[in-house]
XYZ file of C-alpha atoms in Angstrom:
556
model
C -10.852 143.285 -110.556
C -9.784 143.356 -106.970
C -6.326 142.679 -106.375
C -7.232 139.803 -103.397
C -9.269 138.243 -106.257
C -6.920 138.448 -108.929
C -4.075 136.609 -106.462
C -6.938 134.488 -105.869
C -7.213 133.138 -109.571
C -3.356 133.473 -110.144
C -2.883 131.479 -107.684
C -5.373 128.063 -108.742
C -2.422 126.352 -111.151
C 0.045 126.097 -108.366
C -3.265 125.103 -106.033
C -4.139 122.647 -108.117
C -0.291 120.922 -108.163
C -0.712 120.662 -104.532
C -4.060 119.401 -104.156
C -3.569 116.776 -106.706
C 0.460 115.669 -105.867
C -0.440 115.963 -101.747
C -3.865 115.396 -102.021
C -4.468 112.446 -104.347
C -1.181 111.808 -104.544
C -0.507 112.236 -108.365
C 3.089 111.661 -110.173
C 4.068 114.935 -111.562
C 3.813 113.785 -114.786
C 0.039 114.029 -114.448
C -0.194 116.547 -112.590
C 2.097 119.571 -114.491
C 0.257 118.840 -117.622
C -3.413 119.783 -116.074
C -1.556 122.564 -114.331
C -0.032 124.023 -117.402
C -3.681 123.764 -119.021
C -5.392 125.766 -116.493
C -2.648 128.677 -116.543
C -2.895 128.758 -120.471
C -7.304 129.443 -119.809
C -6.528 131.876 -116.921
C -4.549 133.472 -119.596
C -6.463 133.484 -122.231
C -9.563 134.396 -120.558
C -8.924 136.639 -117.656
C -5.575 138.292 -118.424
C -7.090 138.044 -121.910
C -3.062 137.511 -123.183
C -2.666 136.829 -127.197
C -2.715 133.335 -128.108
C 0.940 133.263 -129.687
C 2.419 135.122 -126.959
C 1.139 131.963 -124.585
C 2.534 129.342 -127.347
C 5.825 131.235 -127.029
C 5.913 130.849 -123.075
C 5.133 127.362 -123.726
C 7.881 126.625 -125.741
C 10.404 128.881 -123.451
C 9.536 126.847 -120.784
C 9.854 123.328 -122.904
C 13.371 124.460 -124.190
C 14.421 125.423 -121.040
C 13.548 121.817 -119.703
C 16.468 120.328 -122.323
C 18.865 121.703 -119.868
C 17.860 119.855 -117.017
C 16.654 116.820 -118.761
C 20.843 116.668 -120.125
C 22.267 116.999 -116.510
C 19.576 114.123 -115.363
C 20.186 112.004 -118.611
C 24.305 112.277 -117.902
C 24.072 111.907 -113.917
C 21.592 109.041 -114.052
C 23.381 107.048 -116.761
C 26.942 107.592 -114.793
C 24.851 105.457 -111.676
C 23.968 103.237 -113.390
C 27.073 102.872 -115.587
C 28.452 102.230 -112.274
C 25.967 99.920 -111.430
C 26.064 97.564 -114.026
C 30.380 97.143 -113.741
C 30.174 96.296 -110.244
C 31.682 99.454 -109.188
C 28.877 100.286 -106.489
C 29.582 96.645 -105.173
C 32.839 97.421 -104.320
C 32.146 100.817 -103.137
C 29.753 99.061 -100.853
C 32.435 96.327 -99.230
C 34.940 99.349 -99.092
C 32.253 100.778 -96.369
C 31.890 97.528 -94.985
C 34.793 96.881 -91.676
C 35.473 100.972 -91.039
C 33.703 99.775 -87.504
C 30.726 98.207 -86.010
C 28.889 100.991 -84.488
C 25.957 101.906 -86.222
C 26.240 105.392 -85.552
C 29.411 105.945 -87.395
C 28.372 103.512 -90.217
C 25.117 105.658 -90.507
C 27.435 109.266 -90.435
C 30.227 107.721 -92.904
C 27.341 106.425 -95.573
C 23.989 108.060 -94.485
C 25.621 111.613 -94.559
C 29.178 111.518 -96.162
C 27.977 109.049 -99.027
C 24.817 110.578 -99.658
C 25.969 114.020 -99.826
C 28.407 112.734 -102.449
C 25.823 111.402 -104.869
C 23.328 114.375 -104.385
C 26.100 116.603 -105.335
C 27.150 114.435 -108.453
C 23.955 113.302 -109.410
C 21.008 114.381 -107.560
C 17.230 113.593 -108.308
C 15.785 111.300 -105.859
C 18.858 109.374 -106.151
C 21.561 109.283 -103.333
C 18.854 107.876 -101.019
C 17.687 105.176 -103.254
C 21.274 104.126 -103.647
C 22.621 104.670 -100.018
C 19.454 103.117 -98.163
C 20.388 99.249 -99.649
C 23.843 100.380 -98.589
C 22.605 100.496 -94.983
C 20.473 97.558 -95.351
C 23.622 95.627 -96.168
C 25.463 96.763 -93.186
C 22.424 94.954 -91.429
C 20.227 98.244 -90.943
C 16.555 97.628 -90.384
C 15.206 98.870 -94.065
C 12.896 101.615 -92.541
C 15.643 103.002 -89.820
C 17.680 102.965 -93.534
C 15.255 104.785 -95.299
C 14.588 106.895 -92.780
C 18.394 108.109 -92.165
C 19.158 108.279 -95.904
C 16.014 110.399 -96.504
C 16.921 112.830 -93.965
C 20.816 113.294 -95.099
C 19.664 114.016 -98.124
C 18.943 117.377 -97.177
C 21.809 119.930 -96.463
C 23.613 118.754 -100.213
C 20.571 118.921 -102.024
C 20.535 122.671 -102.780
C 23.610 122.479 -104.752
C 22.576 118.620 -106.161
C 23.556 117.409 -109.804
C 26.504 120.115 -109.258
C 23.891 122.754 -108.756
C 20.930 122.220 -111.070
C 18.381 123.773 -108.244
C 20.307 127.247 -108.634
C 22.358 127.546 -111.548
C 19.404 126.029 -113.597
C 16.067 125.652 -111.388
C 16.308 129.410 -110.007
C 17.590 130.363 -113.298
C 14.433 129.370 -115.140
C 12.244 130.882 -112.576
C 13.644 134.336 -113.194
C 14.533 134.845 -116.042
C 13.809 138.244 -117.338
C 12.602 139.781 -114.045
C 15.988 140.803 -112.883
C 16.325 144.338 -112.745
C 18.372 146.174 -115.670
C 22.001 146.061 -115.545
C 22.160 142.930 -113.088
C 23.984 139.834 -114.300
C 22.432 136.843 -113.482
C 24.975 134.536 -113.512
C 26.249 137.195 -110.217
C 23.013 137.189 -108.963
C 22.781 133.336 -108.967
C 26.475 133.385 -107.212
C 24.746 135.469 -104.437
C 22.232 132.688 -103.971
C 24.321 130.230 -103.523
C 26.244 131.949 -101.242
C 23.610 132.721 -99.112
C 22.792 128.917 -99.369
C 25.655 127.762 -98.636
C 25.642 129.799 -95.243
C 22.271 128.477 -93.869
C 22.534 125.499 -94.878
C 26.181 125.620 -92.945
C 24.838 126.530 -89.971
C 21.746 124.495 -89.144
C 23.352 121.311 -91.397
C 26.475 120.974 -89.274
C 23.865 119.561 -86.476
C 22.148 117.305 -88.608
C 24.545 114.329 -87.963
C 23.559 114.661 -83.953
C 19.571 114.455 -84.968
C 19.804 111.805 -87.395
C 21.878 109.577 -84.556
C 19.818 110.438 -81.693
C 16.380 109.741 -83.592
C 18.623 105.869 -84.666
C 18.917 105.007 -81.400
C 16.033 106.280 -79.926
C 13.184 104.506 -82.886
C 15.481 101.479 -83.475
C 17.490 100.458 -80.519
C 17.110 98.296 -77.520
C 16.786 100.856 -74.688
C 14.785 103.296 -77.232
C 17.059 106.288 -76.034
C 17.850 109.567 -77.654
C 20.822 109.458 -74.806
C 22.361 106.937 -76.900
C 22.798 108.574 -79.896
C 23.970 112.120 -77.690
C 26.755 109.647 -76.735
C 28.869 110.398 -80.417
C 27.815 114.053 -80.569
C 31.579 115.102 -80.762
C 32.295 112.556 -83.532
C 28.268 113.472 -85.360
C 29.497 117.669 -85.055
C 33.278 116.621 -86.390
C 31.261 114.954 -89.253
C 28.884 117.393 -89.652
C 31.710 120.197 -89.672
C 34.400 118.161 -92.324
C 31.228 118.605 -94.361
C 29.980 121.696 -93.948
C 33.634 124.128 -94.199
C 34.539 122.777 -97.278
C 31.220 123.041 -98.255
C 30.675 126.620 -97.343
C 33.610 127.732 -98.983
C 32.784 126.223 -102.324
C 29.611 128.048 -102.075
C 30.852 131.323 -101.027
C 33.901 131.543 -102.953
C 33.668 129.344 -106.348
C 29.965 128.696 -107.583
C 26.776 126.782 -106.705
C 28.447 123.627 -108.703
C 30.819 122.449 -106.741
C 29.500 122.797 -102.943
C 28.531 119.430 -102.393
C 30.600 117.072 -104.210
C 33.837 118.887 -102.646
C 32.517 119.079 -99.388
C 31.759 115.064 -99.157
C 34.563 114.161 -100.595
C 36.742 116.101 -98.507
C 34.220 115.039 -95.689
C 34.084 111.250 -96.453
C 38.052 110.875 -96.509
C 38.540 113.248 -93.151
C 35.697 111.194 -91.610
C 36.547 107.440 -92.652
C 40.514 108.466 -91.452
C 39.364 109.879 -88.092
C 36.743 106.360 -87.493
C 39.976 104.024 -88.115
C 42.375 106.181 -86.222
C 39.569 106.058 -83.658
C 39.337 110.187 -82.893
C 36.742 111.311 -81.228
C 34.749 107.608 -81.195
C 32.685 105.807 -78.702
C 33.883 103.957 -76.090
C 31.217 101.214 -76.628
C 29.750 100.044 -79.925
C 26.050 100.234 -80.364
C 24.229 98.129 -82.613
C 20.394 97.017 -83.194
C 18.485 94.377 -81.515
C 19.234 91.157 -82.966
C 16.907 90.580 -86.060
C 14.356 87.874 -84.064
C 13.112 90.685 -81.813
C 12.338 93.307 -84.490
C 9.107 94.726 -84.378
C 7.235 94.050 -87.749
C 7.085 97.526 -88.815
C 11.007 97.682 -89.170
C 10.831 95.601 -92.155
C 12.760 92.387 -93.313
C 16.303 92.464 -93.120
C 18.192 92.183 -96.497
C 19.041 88.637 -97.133
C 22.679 88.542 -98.360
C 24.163 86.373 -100.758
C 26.197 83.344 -99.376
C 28.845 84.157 -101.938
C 29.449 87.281 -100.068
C 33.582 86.881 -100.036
C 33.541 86.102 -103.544
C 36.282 87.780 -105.866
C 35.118 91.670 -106.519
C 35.539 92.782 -109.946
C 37.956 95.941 -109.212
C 39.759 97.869 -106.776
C 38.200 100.097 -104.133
C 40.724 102.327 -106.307
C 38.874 101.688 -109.946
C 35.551 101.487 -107.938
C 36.238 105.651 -107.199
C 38.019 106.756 -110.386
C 35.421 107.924 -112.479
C 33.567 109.975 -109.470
C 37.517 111.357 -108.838
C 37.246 112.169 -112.819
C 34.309 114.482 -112.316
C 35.041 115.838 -109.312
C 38.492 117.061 -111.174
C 37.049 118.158 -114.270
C 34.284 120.369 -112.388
C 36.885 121.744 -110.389
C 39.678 122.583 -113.629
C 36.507 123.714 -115.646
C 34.573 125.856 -113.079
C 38.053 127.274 -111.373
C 38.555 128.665 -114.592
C 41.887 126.762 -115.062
C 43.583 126.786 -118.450
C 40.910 128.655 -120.189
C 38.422 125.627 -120.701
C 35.549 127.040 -119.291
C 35.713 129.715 -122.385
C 36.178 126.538 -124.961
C 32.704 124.678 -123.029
C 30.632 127.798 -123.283
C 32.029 128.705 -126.963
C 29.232 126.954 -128.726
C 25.888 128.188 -127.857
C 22.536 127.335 -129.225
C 19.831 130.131 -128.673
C 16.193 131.409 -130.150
C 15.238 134.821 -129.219
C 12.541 136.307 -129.405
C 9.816 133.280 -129.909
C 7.636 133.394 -132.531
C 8.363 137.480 -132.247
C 7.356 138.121 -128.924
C 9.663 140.413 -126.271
C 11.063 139.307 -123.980
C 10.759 135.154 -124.379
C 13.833 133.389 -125.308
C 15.532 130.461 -124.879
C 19.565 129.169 -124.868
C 21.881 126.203 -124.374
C 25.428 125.847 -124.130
C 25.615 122.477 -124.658
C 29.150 121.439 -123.418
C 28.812 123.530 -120.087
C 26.297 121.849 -118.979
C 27.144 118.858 -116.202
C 25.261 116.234 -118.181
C 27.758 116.149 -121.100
C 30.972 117.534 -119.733
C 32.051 115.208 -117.423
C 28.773 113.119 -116.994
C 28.563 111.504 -119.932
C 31.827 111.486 -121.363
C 33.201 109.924 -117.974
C 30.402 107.540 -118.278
C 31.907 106.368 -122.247
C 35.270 106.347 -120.584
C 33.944 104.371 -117.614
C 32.687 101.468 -120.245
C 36.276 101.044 -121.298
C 37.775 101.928 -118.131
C 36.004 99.285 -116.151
C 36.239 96.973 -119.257
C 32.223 96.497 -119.604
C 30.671 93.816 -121.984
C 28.255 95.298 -124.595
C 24.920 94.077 -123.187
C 25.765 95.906 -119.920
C 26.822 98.886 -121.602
C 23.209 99.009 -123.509
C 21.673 97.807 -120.143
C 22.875 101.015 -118.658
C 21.266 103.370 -121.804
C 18.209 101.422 -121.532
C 17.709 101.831 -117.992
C 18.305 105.593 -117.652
C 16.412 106.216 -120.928
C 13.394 104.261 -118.865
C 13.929 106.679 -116.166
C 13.674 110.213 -117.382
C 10.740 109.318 -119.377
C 7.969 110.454 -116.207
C 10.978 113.145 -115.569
C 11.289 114.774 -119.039
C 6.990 115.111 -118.943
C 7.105 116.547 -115.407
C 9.530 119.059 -116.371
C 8.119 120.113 -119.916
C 4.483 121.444 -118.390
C 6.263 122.841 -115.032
C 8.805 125.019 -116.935
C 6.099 125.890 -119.267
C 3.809 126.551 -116.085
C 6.075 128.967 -114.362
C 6.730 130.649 -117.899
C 3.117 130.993 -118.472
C 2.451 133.059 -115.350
C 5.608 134.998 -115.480
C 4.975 135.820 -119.072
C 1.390 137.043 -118.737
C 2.595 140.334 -118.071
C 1.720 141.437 -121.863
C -2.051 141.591 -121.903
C -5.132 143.319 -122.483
C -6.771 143.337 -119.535
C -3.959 145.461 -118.024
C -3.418 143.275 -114.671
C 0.219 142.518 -113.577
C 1.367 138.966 -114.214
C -0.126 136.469 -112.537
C 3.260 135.899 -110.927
C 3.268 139.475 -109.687
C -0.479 139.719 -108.880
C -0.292 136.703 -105.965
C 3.161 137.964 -104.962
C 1.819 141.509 -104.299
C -1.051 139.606 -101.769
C 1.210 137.318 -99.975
C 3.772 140.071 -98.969
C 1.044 142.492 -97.783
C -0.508 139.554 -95.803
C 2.839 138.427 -94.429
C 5.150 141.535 -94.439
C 8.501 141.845 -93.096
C 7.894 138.108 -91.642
C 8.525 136.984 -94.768
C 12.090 135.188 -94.290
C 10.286 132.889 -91.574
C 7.778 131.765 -94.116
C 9.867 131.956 -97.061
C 11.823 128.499 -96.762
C 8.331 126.665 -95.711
C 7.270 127.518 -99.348
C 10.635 125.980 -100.780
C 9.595 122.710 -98.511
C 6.019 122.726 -99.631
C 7.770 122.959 -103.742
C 9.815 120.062 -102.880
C 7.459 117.807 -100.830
C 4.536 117.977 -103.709
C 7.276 117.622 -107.051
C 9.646 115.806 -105.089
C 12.690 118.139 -106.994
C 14.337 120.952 -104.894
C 14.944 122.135 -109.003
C 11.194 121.862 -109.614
C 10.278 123.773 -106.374
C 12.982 126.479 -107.175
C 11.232 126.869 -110.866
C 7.279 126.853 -109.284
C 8.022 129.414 -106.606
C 11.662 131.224 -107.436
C 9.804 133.723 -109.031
C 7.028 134.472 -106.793
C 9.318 134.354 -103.858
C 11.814 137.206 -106.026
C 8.650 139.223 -106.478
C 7.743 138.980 -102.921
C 10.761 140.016 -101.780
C 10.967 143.116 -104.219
C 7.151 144.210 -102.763
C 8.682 143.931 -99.041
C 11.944 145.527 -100.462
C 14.143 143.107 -98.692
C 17.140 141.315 -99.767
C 16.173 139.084 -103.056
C 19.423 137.002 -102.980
C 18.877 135.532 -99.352
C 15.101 135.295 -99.896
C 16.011 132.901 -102.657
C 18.332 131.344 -100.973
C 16.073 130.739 -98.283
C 13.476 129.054 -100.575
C 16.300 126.479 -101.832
C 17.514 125.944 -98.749
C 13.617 124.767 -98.072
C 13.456 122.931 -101.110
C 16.362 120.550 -99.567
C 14.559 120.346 -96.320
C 11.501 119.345 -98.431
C 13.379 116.474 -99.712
C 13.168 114.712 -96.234
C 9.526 113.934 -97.039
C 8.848 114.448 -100.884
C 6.445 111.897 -101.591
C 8.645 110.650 -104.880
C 11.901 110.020 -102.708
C 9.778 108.174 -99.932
C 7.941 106.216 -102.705
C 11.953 105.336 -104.415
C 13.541 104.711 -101.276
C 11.002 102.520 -99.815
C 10.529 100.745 -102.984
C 14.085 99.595 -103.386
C 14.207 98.611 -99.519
C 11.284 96.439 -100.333
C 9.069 98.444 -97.842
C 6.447 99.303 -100.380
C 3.587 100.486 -97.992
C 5.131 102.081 -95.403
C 5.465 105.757 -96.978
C 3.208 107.300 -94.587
C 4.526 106.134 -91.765
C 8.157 107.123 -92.777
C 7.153 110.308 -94.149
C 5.246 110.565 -90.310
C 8.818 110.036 -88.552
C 10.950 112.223 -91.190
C 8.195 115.112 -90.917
C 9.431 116.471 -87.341
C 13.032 116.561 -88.517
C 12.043 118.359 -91.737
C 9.967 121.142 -89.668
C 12.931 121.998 -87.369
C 15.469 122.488 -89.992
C 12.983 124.734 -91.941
C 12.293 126.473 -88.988
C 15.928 127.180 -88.290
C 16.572 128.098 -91.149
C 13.469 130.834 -91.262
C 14.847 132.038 -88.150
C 18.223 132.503 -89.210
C 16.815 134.689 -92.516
C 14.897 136.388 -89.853
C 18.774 137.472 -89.036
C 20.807 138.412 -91.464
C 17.711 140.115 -93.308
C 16.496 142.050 -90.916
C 19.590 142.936 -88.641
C 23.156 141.614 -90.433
C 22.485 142.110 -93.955
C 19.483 144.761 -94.663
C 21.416 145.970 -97.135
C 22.065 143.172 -99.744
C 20.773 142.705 -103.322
């Protein structure tokens, strides 16, 4: 068969995930199944693959879902741990009185806040939980949704302390490193090169977010207004971005986010009440009788609004402090614990006998248990919550990785599926290989341009930079290896466009705007986040262009 035809047909499962998730706007959980089914025929009947070596991938891929479905489980229930005891309340009125202008108040939650979340828990979440935060300062819900949507960007590579990379890019690639390469050094390299672009181009984020605030939801609808902070928006983006690019570079993919906003959120809030670098006049919306209908309903807010809160700002933060200190002592390598985590390891090679498809856990290393769930047991006591709110919070998250767990099963045993079809009697490549060989001769050296669109296009139609690193990681590695450029940055660059994807994945829109109470206006916010999400891409493509091609030809 001709190789444009046989990248043709390897290419119809991932088609079909777009078509239906973009197209006809199917949840994953419908979609990955149908997916999965029409890689398993391709399989069987053109790469003409053995039956048990395709059950195999399956389960590969299944397994390999546990360890994502454990960092969701223990992230999600920590929220909403935190939910339930009030702490989020108080985290909220803590925000409340920094200062008036909506610019800042947008910077300190929109980007500081939200960065902290995606790096601790990730998954559609920080804008969910950070858009009613803005609605309660008195933000118009779609100017909320639309600013929390588009912070959630430069943190989301290294979200749920790094599940797109240490796990997403993992399970993409496994077994197609070459010989002799580790890949927990190889997945350091990634996020290094993450970290980097995502350094550059993020640091300007804060000015873009302001200047599209002002200009779609003020009075004078003018971009000049929101220029106005661009000192204080680059000092934020900046308190951000160093920390964060030296977590990356220097200790792992884990850690990048959460240290970076919480360095960020305390240098910011200080520098807002010791009024560096702020406006001279404070900027605020229209008042709420001459909002336009499309801005949505303000949030109505309870009348008890100075009642007693149930904890300090102080007991509010302490279990988020508690995993941001036992990432750090555990991934530092401090007092030997990381050896003690990773001792007990659960593992089935060789599946059902075939080469080359296996599957492990170490079940205490991973984020979900150690500290997500243990700091969310300690939080019940530490925060002194009743029993019904305690089962509340189990109940909830249970309810909520229920579409997650189905998406993720038939993805991960997608990807496996094509990467595994490499054993057959037909004698083709893998599919994997077989549309990576036809996209880099179309392309060529170009590649790093195009590279991080694909990453957005992953994220936009699964709404999971993880999910988008696991459908294209391995494509884009093969890609790279045809063009015989660097394979580290080209990953990079595809989960650096997996976070820029996040600005208009159809599942955060759908979250965000639900819990805003803007159910219908998607389209339209997807519409104003699109532009935004196109020029960071871009950047970033242009910036691969770079160090590819002229600072870095040389790198793995």
């Amino acid at each position: 068969m001709a190789a444009g035809l046989l990248a043709l047909i390897a290419s119809l499962p991932i088609v079909l995930v777009i078509v239906l998730m973009a197209g006809f706007m199917w949840p994953a959980k419908k979609a990955m199944p149908l997916a999965w089914g029409l890689a398993v025929i391709l399989g069987l009947l053109v790469w003409q693959v053995d039956i048990v070596r395709i059950i195999a991938a399956t389960l590969e891929g299944a397994l390999s879902a546990i360890d994502i479905l454990v960092i969701v489980f223990g992230a999600i229930l920590l929220l909403n741990t935190l939910r339930n005891s009030g702490a989020f309340d108080v985290i909220n009125k803590g925000f409340d009185g920094i200062t008036p202008d909506r610019r800042i108040q947008v910077l300190i939650i929109g980007w500081m806040f939200v960065s902290f979340i995606e790096g601790a828990a990730g998954f559609g979440t920080p804008a969910a939980l950070a858009a009613p935060l803005l609605m309660g300062l008195g933000f118009p819900p779609v100017a909320a949704v639309m600013c929390a949507l588009i912070f959630n960007s430069t943190s989301v590579t290294f979200g749920a302390v790094g599940t797109p990379i240490i796990v997403g890019t993992e399970a993409a690639i496994s077994g197609m490193l070459p010989e002799g390469m580790v890949m927990q050094d190889f997945l350091l390299e990634v996020g290094y090169w993450s970290a980097l672009h995502h350094s550059i181009v993020g640091t300007f984020l804060p000015v873009l977010v302001v200047a599209m605030l002002t200009r779609f939801y003020g009075k004078n609808q003018s971009y000049a207004e929101g220029i106005k902070v661009a000192p204080f928006a680059i000092f934020a983006g900046l308190s951000f971005t160093v920390p964060y690019f030296l977590m990356g570079a220097f200790v792992g993919p884990e850690l990048p986010s959460v240290v970076g906003a919480l360095i960020g959120l305390f240098i910011v809030i200080i520098a807002a009440r010791k009024d560096f670098l702020m406006p001279k006049e404070i900027w605020d919306f229209p008042p709420v009788n001459k909002w336009p209908e499309d801005w949505g309903k303000p949030l109505k807010l309870e009348e008890d609004i100075d009642k007693e809160l149930p904890m300090s700002i102080m007991m509010a933060w302490i279990p988020y402090v508690l995993v941001a200190m036992i990432l750090i002592i555990t991934r530092l390598n401090l007092f030997g614990l990381d050896m003690i985590l990773q001792a007990v390891v659960i593992e089935w090679n060789q599946i059902l006998g075939q080469e080359g498809v296996s599957w492990n856990i170490r079940p205490f290393w991973l984020p979900g248990t150690v500290p997500f769930i243990l700091i969310a047991l300690v939080t019940f006591f530490l925060h002194r919550m009743p029993g019904h709110k305690v089962s509340q919070a189990f109940k909830t998250t249970v309810k909520q990785i229920g579409p997650a767990a189905i998406a993720l099963f038939f993805a991960l045993a997608m990807v496996r599926v094509l990467v595994q079809t490499g054993v057959n009697e037909a004698n083709y490549p893998s599919m994997l290989i077989a549309l990576s060989r036809a996209v880099a001769t179309g392309v060529g050296l170009a590649w790093p341009l195009v590279s991080p669109f694909v990453g957005a296009l992953g994220a936009f139609v699964s709404g999971s930079n993880t999910v988008a690193n696991i459908l294209f990681g391995g494509f884009q590695l093969n890609v790279a290896e045809g063009l015989g450029i660097s394979q580290t940055v080209t990953l990079a660059l595809q989960a650096v466009g997996g976070a820029t994807g996040n600005m208009i994945a159809v599942h955060n829109v759908v979250a965000a705007c639900a819990v805003c109470g803007i159910v219908g206006k998607e389209g339209f916010v997807i519409r104003r986040n699109l532009p935004a999400s196109i020029i960071y891409t871009f950047l970033v493509g242009l910036l691969g262009l770079l160090v590819i091609h002229v600072f870095e030809a040389g790198a793995f």
